[in-house]
Short mmCIF file of C-alpha atoms in Angstrom, two decimals:
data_model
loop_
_atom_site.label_atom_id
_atom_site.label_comp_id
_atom_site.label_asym_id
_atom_site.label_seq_id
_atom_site.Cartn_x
_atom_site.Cartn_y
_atom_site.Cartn_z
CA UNK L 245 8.86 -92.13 46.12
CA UNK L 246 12.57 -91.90 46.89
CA UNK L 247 14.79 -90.36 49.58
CA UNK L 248 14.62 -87.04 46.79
CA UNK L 249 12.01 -84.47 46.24
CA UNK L 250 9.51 -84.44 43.02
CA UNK L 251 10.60 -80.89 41.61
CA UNK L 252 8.45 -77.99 42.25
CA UNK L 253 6.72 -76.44 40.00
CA UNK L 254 8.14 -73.03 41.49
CA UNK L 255 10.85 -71.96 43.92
CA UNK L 256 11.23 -69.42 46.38
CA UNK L 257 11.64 -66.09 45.28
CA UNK L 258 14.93 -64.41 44.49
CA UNK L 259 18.04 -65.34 43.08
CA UNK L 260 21.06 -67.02 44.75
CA UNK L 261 24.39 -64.60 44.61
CA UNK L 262 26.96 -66.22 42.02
CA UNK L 263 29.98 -66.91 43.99
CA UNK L 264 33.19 -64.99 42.69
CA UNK L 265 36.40 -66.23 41.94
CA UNK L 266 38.15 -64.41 44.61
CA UNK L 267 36.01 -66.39 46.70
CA UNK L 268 36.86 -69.83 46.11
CA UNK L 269 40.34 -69.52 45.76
CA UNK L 270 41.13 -69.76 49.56
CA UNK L 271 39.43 -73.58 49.11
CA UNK L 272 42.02 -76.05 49.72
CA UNK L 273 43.50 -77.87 46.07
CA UNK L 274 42.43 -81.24 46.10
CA UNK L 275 45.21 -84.16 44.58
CA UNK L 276 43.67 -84.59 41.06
CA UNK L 277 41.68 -87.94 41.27
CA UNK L 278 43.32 -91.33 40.42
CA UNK L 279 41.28 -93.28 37.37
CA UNK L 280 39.74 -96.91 36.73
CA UNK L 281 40.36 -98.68 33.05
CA UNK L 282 37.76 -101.23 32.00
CA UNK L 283 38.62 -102.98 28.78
CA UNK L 284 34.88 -102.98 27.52
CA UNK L 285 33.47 -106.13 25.85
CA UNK L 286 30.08 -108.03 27.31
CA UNK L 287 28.61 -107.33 30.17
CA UNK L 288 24.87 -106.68 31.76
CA UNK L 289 22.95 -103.94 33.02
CA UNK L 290 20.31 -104.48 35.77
CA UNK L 291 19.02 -107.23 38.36
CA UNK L 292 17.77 -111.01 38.60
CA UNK L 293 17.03 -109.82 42.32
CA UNK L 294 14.78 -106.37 41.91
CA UNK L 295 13.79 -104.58 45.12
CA UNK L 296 11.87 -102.50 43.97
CA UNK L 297 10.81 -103.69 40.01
CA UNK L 298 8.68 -100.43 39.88
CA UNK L 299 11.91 -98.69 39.35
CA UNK L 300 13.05 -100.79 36.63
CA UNK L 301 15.87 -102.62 38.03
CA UNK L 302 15.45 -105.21 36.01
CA UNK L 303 15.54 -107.89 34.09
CA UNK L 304 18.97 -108.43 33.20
CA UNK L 305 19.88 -106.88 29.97
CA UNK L 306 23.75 -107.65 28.02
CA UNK L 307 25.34 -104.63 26.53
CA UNK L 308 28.60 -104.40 25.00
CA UNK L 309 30.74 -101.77 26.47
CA UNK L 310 33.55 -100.02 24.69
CA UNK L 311 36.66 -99.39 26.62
CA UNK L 312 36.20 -96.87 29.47
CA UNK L 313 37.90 -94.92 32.35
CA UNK L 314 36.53 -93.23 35.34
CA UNK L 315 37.38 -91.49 38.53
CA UNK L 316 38.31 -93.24 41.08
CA UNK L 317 36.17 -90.26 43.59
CA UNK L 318 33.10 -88.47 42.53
CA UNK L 319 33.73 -84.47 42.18
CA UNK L 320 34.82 -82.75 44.87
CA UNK L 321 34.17 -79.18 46.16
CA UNK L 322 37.78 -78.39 45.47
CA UNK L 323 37.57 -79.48 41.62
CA UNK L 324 34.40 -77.90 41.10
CA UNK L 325 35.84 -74.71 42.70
CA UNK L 326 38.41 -74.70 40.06
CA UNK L 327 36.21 -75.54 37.10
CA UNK L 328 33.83 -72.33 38.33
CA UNK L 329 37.07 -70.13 38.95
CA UNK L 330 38.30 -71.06 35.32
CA UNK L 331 34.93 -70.89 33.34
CA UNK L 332 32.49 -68.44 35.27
CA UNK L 333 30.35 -71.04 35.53
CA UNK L 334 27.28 -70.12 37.18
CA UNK L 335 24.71 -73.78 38.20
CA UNK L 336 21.40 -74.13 37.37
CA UNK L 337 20.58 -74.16 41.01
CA UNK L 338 22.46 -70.53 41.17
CA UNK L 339 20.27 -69.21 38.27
CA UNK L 340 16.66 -70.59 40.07
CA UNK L 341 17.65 -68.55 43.16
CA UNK L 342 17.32 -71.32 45.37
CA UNK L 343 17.82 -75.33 45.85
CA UNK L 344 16.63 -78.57 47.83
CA UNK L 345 18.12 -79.15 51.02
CA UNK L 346 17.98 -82.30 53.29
CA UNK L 347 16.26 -80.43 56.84
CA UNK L 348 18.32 -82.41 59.09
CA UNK L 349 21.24 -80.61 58.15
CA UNK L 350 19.68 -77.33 58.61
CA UNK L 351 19.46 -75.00 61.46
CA UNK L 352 15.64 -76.03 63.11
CA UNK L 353 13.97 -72.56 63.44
CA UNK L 354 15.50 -72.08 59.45
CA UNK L 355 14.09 -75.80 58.30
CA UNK L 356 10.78 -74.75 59.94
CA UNK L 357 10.10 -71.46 57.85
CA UNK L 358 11.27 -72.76 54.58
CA UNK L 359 8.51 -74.69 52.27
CA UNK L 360 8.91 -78.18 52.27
CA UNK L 361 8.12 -80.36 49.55
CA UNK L 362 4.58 -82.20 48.94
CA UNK L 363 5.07 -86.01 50.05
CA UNK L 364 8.75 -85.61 50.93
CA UNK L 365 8.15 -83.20 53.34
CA UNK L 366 12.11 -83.55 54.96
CA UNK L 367 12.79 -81.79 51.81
CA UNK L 368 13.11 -77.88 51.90
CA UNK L 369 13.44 -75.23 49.08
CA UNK L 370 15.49 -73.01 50.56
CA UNK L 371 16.61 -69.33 48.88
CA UNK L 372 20.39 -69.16 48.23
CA UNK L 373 21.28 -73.01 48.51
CA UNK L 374 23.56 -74.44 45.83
CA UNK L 375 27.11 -75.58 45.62
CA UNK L 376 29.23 -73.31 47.45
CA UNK L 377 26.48 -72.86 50.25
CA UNK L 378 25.14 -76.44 50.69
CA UNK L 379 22.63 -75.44 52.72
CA UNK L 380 21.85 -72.06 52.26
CA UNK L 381 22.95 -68.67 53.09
CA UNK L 382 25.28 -68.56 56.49
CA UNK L 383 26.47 -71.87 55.34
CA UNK L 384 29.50 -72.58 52.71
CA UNK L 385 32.21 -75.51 52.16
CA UNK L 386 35.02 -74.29 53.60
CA UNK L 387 36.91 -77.58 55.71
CA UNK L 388 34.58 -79.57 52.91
CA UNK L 389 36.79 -79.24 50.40
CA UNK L 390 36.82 -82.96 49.70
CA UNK L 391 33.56 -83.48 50.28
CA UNK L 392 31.46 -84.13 46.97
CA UNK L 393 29.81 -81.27 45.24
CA UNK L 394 26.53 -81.01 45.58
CA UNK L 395 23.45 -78.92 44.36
CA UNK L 396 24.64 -80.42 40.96
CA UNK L 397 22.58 -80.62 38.01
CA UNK L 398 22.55 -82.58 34.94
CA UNK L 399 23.86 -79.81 32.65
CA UNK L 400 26.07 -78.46 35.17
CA UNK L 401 27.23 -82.34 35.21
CA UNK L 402 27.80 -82.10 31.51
CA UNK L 403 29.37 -78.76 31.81
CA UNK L 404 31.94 -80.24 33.95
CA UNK L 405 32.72 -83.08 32.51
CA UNK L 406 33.58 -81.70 29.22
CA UNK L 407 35.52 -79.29 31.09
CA UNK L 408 37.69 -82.14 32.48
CA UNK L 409 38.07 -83.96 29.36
CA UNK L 410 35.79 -86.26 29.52
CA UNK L 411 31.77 -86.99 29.60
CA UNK L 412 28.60 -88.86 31.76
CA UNK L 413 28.61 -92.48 31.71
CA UNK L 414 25.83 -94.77 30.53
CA UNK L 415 23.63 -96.56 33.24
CA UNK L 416 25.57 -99.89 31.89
CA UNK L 417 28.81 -98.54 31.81
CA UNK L 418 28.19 -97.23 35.54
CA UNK L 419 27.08 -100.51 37.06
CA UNK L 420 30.02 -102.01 35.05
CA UNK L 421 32.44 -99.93 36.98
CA UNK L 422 30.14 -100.21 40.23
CA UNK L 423 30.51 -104.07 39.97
CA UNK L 424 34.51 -103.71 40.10
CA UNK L 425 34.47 -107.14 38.80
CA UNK L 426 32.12 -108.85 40.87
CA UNK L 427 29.24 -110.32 38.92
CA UNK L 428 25.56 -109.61 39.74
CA UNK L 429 26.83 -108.53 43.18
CA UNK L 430 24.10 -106.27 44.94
CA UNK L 431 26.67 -103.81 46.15
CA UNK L 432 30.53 -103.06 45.26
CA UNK L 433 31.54 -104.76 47.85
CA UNK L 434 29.83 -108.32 47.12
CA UNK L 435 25.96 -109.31 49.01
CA UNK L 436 26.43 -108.55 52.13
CA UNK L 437 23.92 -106.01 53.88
CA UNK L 438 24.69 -102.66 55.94
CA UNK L 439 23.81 -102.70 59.21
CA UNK L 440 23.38 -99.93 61.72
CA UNK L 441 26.18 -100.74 63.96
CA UNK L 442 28.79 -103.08 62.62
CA UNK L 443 28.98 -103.16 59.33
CA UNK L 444 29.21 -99.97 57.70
CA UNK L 445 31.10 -99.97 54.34
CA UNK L 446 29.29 -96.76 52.61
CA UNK L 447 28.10 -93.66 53.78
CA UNK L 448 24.11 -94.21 54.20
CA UNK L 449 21.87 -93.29 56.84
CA UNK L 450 21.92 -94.96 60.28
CA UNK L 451 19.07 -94.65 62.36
CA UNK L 452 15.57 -94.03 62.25
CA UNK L 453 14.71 -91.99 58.64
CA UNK L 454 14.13 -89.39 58.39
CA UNK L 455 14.57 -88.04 62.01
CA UNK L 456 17.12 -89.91 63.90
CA UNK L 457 20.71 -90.13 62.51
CA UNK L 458 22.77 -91.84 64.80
CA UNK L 459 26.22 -91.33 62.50
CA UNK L 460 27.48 -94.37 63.58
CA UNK L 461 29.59 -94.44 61.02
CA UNK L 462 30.85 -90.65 61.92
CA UNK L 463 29.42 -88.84 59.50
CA UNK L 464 26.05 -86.93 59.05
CA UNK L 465 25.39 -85.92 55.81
CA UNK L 466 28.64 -86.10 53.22
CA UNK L 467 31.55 -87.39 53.58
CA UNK L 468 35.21 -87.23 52.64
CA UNK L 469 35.40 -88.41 49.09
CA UNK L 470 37.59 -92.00 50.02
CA UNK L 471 36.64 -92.38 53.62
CA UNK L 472 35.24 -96.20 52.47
CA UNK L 473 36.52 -98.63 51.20
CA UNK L 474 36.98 -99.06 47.67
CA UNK L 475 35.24 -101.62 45.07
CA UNK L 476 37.50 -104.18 43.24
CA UNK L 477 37.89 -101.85 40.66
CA UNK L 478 39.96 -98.92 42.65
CA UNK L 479 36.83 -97.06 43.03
CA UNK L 480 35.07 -94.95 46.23
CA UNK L 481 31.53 -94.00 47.30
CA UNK L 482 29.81 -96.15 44.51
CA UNK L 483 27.39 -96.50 47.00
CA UNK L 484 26.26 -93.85 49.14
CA UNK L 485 27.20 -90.53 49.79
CA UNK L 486 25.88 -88.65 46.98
CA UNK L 487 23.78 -89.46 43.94
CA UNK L 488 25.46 -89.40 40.44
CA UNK L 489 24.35 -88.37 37.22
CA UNK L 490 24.42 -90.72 33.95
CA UNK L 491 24.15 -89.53 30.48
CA UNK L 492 20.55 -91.89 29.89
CA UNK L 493 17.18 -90.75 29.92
CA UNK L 494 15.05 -92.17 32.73
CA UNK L 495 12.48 -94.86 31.55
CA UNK L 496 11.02 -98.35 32.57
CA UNK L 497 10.99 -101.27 30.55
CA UNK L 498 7.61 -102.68 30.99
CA UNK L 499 4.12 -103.10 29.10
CA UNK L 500 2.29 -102.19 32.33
CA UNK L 501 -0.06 -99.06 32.83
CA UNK L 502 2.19 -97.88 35.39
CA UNK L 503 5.43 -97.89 33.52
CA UNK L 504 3.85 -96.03 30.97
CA UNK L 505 2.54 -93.35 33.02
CA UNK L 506 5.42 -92.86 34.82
CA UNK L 507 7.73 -93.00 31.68
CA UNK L 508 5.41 -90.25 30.36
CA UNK L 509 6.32 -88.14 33.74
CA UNK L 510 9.70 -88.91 33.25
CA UNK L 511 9.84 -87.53 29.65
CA UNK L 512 7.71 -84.67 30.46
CA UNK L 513 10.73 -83.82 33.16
CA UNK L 514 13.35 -84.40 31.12
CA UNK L 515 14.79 -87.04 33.98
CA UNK L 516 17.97 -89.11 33.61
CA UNK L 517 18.82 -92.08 35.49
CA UNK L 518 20.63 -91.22 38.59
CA UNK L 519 22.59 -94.34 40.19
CA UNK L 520 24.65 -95.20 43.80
CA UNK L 521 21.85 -93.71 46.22
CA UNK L 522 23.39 -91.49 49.13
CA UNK L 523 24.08 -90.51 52.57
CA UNK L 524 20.12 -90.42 53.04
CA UNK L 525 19.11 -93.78 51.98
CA UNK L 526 18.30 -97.04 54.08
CA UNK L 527 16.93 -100.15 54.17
CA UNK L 528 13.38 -99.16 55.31
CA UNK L 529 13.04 -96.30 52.82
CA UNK L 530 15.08 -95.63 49.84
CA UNK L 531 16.88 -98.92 49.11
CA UNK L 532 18.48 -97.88 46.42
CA UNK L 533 22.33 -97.89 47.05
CA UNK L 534 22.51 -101.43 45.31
CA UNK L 535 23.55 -101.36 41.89
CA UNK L 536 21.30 -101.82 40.09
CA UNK L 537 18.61 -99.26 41.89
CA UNK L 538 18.12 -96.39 40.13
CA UNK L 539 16.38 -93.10 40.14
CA UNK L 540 14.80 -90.88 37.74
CA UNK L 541 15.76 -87.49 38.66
CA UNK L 542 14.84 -83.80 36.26
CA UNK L 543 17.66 -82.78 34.51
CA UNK L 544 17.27 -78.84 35.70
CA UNK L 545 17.03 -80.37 39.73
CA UNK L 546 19.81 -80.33 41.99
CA UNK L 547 20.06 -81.32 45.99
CA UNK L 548 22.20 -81.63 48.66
CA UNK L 549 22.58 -85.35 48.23
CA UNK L 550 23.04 -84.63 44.21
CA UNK L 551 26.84 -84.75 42.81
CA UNK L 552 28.65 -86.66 40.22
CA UNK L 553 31.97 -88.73 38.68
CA UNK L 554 32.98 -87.89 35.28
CA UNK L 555 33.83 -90.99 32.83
CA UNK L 556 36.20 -90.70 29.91
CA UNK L 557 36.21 -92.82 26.38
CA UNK L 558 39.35 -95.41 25.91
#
């Protein structure tokens, strides 16, 4: 089990409010994002080092990549405000009425009367929650307008990304750009682990998950888009922050009873591989802001650790 809920087979009742254009107008414009090149050619997806093989991190598979760009920043609040004020766009997590919020973010006596989710029970479906109110009603994204957007789903992913001109990346081409030119490096920034304390070169959880954040690293929940470091390859919050969508369908390579079952789940779900963990993973739980961890998340599920980066061909 990850640091994300299994999706519910229901949701509350209701229907979140559509946000109106008049509405997110008053969110601050956000400098349109710088981009990464990558000349394509050979290159690998996947691990000689898994940490968690269940997952499928590996073995090592070569690809050949065509040339690629990305964003240098996953989507912000700001340019998803402008892609919803110029389309009417309305999320999947709108249209359910509700969404999956982290409860350490919410107001206690709120967190305690929402439902929480079976085996992930710091999980809550909460009425309302989606993009433009994070974390349900009485909450919003104004002063977050370079924060990443959350509550994002894999169609809403798509829907933006074609909307900017470009598409979702490939697991391969992802960990291509993670790598920023370091081979079979564990993280973007070469081997060396996070700590609580001293080293802190992403936005993940410090602390005791999943109820003692210490923020060490100043920030509780997301962050700025940029506020790390970024990879060789010009590129922020690889690792961390928020989760981000690829174009692949989620599935295990391996002849074992357990990959198959849980390939069959995956299908059943409609999951795609989600890649670069977030602000809610660590070391003792969800390892999985290395490159090559991975996730297999339902295409019509969104959270509050959920966003995305939009790739481009050539």
């Amino acid at each position: 089990m990850g640091c994300c809920p299994s999706r519910l087979p229901a949701g509350p009742a209701g229907a979140a409010r559509p946000v109106r254009s008049a509405e997110i107008v008053e969110i601050a414009d956000a400098t349109p994002p710088g981009q990464a090149a990558f000349a394509g050619g050979r290159s690998h997806v996947g691990t000689r080092r898994p940490e968690i093989p269940e997952d499928g991190e590996g073995p090592v598979r070569p690809v050949r990549l065509r040339p690629f760009r990305c964003d240098s920043f996953p989507v912000t609040n700001a340019r998803f405000a402008a892609f919803v004020a110029a389309t009417g766009y309305v999320t999947v997590a709108e249209r359910f009425g509700w969404g999956q919020v982290f409860a350490g973010l919410m107001n206690p006596a709120e967190a305690a009367a929402a439902r929480a989710f079976p085996g992930t029970p710091w999980w809550r479906a909460v009425p309302g929650a989606c993009w433009h109110a994070p974390e349900g009603p009485g909450s919003g994204i104004t002063g977050r307008a370079s924060h990443p957007a959350v509550h994002v789903g894999w169609d809403d992913a798509r829907a933006f990304a074609t909307w900017a001109g470009g598409r979702l990346p490939s697991e391969a081409e992802w960990e291509h750009a993670a790598r920023g030119g370091l081979d079979q490096a564990r993280f973007p920034w070469g081997d060396r682990e996070p700590d609580d304390t001293g080293f802190l070169p992403c936005n993940i959880w410090q602390g005791r998950f999943p109820d003692h954040d210490t923020a060490a690293d100043g920030h509780a929940g997301t962050s700025p888009v940029g506020a790390y470091p970024a990879n060789g390859a010009g590129l922020h919050d690889m690792a961390g922050n928020v989760w981000e969508w690829t174009a692949d369908p989620f599935r295990v390579r391996s002849a074992k009873s357990a990959a198959a079952a849980r390939n069959a789940h995956a299908r059943q779900e409609n999951q795609r591989v989600t890649k670069g963990g977030s602000f809610l993973c660590h070391i003792s739980y969800c390892y999985r802001y290395r490159i090559a961890a991975r996730s297999g998340t339902a295409a019509d599920s969104g959270a509050s650790n959920t966003g995305m980066r939009v790739f481009y061909d050539g």
